PDB file of C-alpha atoms and ligand atoms in Angstrom:
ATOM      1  CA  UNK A 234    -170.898 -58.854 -82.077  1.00  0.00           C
ATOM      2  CA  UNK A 235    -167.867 -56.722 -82.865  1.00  0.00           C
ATOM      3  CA  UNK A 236    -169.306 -53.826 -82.239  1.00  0.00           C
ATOM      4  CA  UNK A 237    -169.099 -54.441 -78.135  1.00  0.00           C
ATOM      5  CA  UNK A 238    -165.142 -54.816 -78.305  1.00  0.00           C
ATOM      6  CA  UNK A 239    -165.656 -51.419 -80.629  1.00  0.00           C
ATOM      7  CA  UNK A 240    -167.625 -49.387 -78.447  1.00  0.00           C
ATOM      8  CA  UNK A 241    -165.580 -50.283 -75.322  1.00  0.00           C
ATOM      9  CA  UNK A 242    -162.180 -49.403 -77.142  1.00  0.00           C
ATOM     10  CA  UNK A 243    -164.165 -46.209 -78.070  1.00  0.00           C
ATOM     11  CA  UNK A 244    -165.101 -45.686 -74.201  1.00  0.00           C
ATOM     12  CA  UNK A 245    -161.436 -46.202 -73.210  1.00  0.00           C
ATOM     13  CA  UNK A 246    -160.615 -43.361 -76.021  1.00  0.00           C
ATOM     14  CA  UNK A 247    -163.305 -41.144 -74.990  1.00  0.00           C
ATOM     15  CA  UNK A 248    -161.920 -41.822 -71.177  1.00  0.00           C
ATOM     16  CA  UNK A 249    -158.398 -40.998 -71.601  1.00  0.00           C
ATOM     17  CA  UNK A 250    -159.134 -37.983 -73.400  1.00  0.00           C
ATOM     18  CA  UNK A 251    -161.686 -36.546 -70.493  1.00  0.00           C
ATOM     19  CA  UNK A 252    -159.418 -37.696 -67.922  1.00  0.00           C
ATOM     20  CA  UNK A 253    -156.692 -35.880 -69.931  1.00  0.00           C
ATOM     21  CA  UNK A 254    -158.588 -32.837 -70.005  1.00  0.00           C
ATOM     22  CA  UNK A 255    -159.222 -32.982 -66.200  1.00  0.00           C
ATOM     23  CA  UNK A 256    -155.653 -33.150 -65.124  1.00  0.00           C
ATOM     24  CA  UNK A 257    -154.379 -31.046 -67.618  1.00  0.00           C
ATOM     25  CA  UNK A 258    -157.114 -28.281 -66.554  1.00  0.00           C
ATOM     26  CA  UNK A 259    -156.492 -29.317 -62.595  1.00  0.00           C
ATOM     27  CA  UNK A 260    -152.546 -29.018 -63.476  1.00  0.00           C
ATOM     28  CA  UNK A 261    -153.009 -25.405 -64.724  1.00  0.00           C
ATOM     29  CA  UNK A 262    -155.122 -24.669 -61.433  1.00  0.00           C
ATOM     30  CA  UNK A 263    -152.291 -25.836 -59.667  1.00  0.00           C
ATOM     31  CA  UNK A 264    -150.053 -23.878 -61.591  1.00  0.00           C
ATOM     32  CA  UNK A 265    -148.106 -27.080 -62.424  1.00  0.00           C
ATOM     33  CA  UNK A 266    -148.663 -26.857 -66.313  1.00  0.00           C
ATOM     34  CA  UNK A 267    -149.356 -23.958 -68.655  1.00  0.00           C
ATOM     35  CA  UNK A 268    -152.307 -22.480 -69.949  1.00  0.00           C
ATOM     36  CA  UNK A 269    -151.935 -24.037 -73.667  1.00  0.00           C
ATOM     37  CA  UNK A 270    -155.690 -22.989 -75.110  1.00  0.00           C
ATOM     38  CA  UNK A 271    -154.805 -24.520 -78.747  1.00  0.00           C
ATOM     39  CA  UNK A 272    -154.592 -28.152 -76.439  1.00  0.00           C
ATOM     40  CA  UNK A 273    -157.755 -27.243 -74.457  1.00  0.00           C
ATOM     41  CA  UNK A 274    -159.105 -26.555 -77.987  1.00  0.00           C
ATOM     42  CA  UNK A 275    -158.253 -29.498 -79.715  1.00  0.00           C
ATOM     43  CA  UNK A 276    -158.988 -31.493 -76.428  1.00  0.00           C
ATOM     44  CA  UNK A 277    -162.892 -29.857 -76.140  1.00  0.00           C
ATOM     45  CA  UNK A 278    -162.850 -30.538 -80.224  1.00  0.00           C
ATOM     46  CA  UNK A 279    -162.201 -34.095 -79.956  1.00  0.00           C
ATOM     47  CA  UNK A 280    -165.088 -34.616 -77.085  1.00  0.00           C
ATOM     48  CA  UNK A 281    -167.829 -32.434 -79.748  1.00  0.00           C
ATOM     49  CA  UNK A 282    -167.033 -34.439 -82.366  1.00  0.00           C
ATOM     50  CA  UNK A 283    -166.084 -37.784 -81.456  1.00  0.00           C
ATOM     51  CA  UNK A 284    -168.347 -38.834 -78.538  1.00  0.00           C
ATOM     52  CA  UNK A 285    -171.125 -36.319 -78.808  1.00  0.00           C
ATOM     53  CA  UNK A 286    -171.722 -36.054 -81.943  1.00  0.00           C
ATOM     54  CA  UNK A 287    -171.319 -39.640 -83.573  1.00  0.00           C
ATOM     55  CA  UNK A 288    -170.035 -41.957 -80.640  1.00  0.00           C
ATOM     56  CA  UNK A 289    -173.607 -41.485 -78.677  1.00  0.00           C
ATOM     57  CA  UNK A 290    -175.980 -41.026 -81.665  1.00  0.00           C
ATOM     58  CA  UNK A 291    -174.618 -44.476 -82.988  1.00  0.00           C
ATOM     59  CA  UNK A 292    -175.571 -46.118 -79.622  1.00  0.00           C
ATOM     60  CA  UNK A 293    -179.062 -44.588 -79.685  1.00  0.00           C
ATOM     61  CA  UNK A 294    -179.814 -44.977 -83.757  1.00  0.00           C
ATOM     62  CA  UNK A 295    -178.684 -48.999 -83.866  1.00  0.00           C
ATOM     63  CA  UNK A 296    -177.246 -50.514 -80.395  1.00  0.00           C
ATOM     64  CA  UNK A 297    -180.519 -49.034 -78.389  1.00  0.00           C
ATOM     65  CA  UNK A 298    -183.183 -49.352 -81.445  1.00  0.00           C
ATOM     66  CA  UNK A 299    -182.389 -52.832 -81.758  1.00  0.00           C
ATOM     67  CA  UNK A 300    -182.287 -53.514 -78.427  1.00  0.00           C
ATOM     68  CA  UNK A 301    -185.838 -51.952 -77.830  1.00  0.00           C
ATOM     69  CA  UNK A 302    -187.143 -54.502 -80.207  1.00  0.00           C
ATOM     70  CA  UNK A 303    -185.993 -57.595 -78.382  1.00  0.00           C
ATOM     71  CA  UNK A 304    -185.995 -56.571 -74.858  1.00  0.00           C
ATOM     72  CA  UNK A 305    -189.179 -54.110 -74.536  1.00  0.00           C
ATOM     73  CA  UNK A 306    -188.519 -54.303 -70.864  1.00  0.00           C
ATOM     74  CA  UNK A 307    -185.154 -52.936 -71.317  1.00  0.00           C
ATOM     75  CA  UNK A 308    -186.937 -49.528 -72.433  1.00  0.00           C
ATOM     76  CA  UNK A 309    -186.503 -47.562 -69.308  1.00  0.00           C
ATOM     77  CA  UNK A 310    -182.794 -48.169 -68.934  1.00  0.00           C
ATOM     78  CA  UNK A 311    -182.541 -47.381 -72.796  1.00  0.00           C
ATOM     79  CA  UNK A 312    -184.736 -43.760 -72.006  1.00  0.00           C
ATOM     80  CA  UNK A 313    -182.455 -42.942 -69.184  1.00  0.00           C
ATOM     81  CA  UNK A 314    -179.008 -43.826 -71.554  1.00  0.00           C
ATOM     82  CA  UNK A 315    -180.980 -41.652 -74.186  1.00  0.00           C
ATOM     83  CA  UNK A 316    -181.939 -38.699 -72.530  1.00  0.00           C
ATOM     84  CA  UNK A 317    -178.334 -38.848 -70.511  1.00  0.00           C
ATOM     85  CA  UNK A 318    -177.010 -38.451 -74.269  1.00  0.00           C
ATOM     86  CA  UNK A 319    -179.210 -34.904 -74.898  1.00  0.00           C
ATOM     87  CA  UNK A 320    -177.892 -33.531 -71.305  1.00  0.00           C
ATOM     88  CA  UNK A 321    -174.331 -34.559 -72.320  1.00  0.00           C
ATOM     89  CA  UNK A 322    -174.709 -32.458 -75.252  1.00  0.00           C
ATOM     90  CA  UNK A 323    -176.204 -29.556 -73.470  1.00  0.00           C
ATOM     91  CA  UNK A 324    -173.346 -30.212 -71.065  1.00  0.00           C
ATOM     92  CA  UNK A 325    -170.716 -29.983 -73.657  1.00  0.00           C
ATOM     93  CA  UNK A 326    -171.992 -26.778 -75.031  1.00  0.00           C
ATOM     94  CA  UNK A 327    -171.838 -25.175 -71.476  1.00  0.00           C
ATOM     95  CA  UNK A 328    -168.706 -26.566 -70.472  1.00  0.00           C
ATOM     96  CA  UNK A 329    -167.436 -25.024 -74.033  1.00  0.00           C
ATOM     97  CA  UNK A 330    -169.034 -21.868 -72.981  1.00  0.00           C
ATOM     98  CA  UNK A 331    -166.669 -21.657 -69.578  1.00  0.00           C
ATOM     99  CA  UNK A 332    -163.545 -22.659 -71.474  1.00  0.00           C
ATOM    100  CA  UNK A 333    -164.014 -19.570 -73.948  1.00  0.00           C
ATOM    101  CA  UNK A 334    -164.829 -17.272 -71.119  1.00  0.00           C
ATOM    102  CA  UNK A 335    -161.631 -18.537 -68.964  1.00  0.00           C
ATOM    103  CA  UNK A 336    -159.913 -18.045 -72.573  1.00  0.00           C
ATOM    104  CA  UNK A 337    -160.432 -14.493 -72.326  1.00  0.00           C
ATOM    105  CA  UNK A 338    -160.581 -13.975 -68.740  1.00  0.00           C
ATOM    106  CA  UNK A 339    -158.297 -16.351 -66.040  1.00  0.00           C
ATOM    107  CA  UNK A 340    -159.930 -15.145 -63.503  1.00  0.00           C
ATOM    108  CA  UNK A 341    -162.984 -18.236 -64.854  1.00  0.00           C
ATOM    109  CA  UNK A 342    -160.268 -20.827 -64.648  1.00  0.00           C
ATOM    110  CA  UNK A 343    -161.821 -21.731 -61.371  1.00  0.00           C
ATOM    111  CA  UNK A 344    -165.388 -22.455 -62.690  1.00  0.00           C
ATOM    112  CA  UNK A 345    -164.047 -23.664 -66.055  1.00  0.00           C
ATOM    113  CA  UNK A 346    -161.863 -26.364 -63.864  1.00  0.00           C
ATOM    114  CA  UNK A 347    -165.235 -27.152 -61.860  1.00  0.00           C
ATOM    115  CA  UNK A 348    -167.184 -27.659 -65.231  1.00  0.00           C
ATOM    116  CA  UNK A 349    -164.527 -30.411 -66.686  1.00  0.00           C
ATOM    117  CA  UNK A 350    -164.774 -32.596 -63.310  1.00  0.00           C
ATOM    118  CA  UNK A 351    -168.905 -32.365 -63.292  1.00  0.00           C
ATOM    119  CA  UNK A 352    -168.558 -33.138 -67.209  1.00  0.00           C
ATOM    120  CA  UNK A 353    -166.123 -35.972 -66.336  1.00  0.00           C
ATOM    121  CA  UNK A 354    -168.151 -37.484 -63.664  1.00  0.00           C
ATOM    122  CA  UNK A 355    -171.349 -37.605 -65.488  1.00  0.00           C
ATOM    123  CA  UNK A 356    -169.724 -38.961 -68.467  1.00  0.00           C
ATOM    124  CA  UNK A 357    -168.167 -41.925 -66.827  1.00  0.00           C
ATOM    125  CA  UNK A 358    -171.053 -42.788 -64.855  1.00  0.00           C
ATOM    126  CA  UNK A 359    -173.159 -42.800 -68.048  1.00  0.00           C
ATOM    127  CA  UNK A 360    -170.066 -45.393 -70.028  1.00  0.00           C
ATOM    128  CA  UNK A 361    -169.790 -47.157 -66.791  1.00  0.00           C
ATOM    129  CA  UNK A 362    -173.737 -47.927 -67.015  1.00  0.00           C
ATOM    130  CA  UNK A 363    -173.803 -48.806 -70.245  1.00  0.00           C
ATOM    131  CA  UNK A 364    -170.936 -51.064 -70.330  1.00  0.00           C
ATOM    132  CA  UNK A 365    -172.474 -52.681 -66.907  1.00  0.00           C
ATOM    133  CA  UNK A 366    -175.910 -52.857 -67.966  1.00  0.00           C
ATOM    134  CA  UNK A 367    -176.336 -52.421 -71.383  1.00  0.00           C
ATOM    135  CA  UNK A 368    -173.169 -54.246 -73.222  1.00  0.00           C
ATOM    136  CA  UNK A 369    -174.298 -57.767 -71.330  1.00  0.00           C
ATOM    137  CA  UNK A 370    -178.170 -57.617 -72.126  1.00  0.00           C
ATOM    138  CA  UNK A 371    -177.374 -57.042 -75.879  1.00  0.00           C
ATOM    139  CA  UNK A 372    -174.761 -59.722 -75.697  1.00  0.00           C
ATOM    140  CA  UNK A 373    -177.788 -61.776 -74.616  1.00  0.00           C
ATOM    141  CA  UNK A 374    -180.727 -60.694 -76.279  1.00  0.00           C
ATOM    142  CA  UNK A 375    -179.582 -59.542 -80.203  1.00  0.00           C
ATOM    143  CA  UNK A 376    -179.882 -61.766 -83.039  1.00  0.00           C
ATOM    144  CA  UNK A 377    -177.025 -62.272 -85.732  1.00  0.00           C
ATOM    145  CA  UNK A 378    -178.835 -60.030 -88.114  1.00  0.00           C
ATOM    146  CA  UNK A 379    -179.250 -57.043 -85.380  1.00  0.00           C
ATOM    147  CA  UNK A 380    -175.489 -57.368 -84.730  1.00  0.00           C
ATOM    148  CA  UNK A 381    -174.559 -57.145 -88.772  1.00  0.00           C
ATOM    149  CA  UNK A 382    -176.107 -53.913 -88.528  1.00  0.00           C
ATOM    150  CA  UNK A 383    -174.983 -52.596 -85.521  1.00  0.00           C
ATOM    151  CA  UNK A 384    -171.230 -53.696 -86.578  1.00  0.00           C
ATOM    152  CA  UNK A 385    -171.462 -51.919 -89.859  1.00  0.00           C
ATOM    153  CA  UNK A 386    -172.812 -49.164 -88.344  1.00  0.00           C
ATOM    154  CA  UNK A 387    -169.566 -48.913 -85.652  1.00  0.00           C
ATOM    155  CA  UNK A 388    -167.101 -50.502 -87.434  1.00  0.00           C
ATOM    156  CA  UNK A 389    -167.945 -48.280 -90.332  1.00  0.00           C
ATOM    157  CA  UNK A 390    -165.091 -45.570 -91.881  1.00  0.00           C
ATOM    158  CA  UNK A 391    -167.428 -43.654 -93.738  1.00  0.00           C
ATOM    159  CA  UNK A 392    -169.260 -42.902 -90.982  1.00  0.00           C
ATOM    160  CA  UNK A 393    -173.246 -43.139 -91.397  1.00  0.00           C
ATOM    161  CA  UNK A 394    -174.583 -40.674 -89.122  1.00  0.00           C
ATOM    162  CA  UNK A 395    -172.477 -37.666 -89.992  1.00  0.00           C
ATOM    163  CA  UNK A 396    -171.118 -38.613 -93.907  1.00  0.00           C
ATOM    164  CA  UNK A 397    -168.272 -37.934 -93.303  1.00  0.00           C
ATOM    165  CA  UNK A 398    -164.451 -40.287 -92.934  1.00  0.00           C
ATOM    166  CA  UNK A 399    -164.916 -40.423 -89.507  1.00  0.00           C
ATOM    167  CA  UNK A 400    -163.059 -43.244 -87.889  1.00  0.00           C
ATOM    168  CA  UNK A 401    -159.550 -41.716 -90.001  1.00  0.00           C
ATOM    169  CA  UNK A 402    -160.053 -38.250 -88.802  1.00  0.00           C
ATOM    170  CA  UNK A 403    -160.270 -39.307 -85.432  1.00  0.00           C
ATOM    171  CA  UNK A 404    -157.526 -41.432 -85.084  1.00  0.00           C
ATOM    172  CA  UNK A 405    -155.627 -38.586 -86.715  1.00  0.00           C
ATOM    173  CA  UNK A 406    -156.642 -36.520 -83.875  1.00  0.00           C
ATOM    174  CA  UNK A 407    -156.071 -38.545 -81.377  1.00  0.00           C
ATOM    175  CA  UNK A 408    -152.335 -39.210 -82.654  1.00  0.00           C
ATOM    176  CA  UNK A 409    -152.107 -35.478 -82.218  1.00  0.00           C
ATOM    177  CA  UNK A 410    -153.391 -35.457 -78.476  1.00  0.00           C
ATOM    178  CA  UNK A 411    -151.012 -38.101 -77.528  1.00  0.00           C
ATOM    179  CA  UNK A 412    -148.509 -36.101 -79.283  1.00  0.00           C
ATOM    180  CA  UNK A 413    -149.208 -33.151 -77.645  1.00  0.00           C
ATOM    181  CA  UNK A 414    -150.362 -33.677 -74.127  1.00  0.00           C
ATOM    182  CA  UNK A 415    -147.540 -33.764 -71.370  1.00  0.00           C
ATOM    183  CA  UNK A 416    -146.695 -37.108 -69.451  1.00  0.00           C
ATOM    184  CA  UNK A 417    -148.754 -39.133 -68.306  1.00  0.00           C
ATOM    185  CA  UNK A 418    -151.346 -38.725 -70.636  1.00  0.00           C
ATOM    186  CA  UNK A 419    -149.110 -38.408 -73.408  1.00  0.00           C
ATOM    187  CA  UNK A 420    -145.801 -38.101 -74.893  1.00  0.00           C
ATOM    188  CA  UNK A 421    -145.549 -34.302 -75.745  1.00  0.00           C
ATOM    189  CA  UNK A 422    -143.299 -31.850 -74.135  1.00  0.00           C
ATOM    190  CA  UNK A 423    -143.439 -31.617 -70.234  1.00  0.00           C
ATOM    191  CA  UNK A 424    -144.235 -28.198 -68.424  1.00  0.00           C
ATOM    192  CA  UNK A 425    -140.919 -26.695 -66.640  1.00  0.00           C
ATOM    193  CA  UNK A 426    -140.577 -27.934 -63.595  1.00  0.00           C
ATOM    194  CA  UNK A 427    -141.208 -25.269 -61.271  1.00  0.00           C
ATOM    195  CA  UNK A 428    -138.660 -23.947 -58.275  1.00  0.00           C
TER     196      UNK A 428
HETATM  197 FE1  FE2 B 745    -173.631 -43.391 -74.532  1.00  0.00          FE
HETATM  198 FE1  FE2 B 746    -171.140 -45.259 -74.971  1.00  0.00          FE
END
């Protein structure tokens, strides 16, 4: 039953770096903070690859399956989770979309900044749901031999789902954010204040 303490440290990862993104992006509106696109780009990289593309396809492939074997009622909360999963994707790939247009243009900072807070709401609403709903009826309903797959599955360092040394890579990158992004979200170099 590791896998619940797993995928709510994950959430709490995937959380700081949205809300990271959000005040960093709201910070530039404000012109409090620079426009530093090589941040923005390793912030937007992180969200691709860690919670789009394996974070949410492990929950669907093992944490959901299983669950749709023991709890058949469950199946519409699971189909909602699911298909929130495909529109965060298509999300991501429009919210991507604004940041390279306000890359080349800052006049689009405005609807780039409007696109992170959408992104940001949906995407805690979705964790939020799944860590209210979801997290307690697996506790409940999954079998020992459900949860030895599900663990391996999330605990795993060679990540399944993409091949690839996932769980180093990311905590690689997230070093970097922490490095790199200005108080409070992390310990890198603050912005001049401004007079
Ligand atoms: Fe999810
Ligand atoms: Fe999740």
């Amino acid at each position: 039953m590791k896998a619940i303490a797993i995928i709510q440290d994950e959430h709490r990862a995937i959380t700081a770096v949205v809300e990271g993104l959000r005040h960093l992006v709201a910070a530039i509106a404000a012109g409090q903070a620079a426009a530093d696109h090589a941040l923005l780009a390793a912030l937007l990289r992180y969200i691709e690859q860690f919670p789009e593309r394996l974070h949410h396809p492990k929950e669907d492939d093992f944490l959901f399956a299983r669950l749709r074997l023991r709890r058949p009622e469950a199946a519409p909360l699971l189909d909602a989770l699911q298909q929130e999963h495909a529109i965060g994707r298509e999300r991501f790939v429009e919210l991507k979309a604004m940041w390279e247009r306000y890359r080349d243009d800052p006049e689009a900072l405005p609807a780039f900044a409007d696109g992170v807070e959408r992104y940001a709401h949906f995407h805690w609403r979705h964790m939020r749901r799944e860590e209210d709903e979801v997290l307690p009826l697996a506790a409940a309903a999954l079998a020992p031999d459900d949860w030895e797959a599900i663990d391996a599955a999330f605990a795993s360092n060679d990540d399944p789902v993409v091949g690839v040394p996932a769980s180093r890579a990311f905590r690689e990158l997230f070093r970097h954010l922490a490095a790199t992004m200005p108080p409070p979200y992390g310990v890198g170099p603050q912005a001049p204040a401004r007079r």
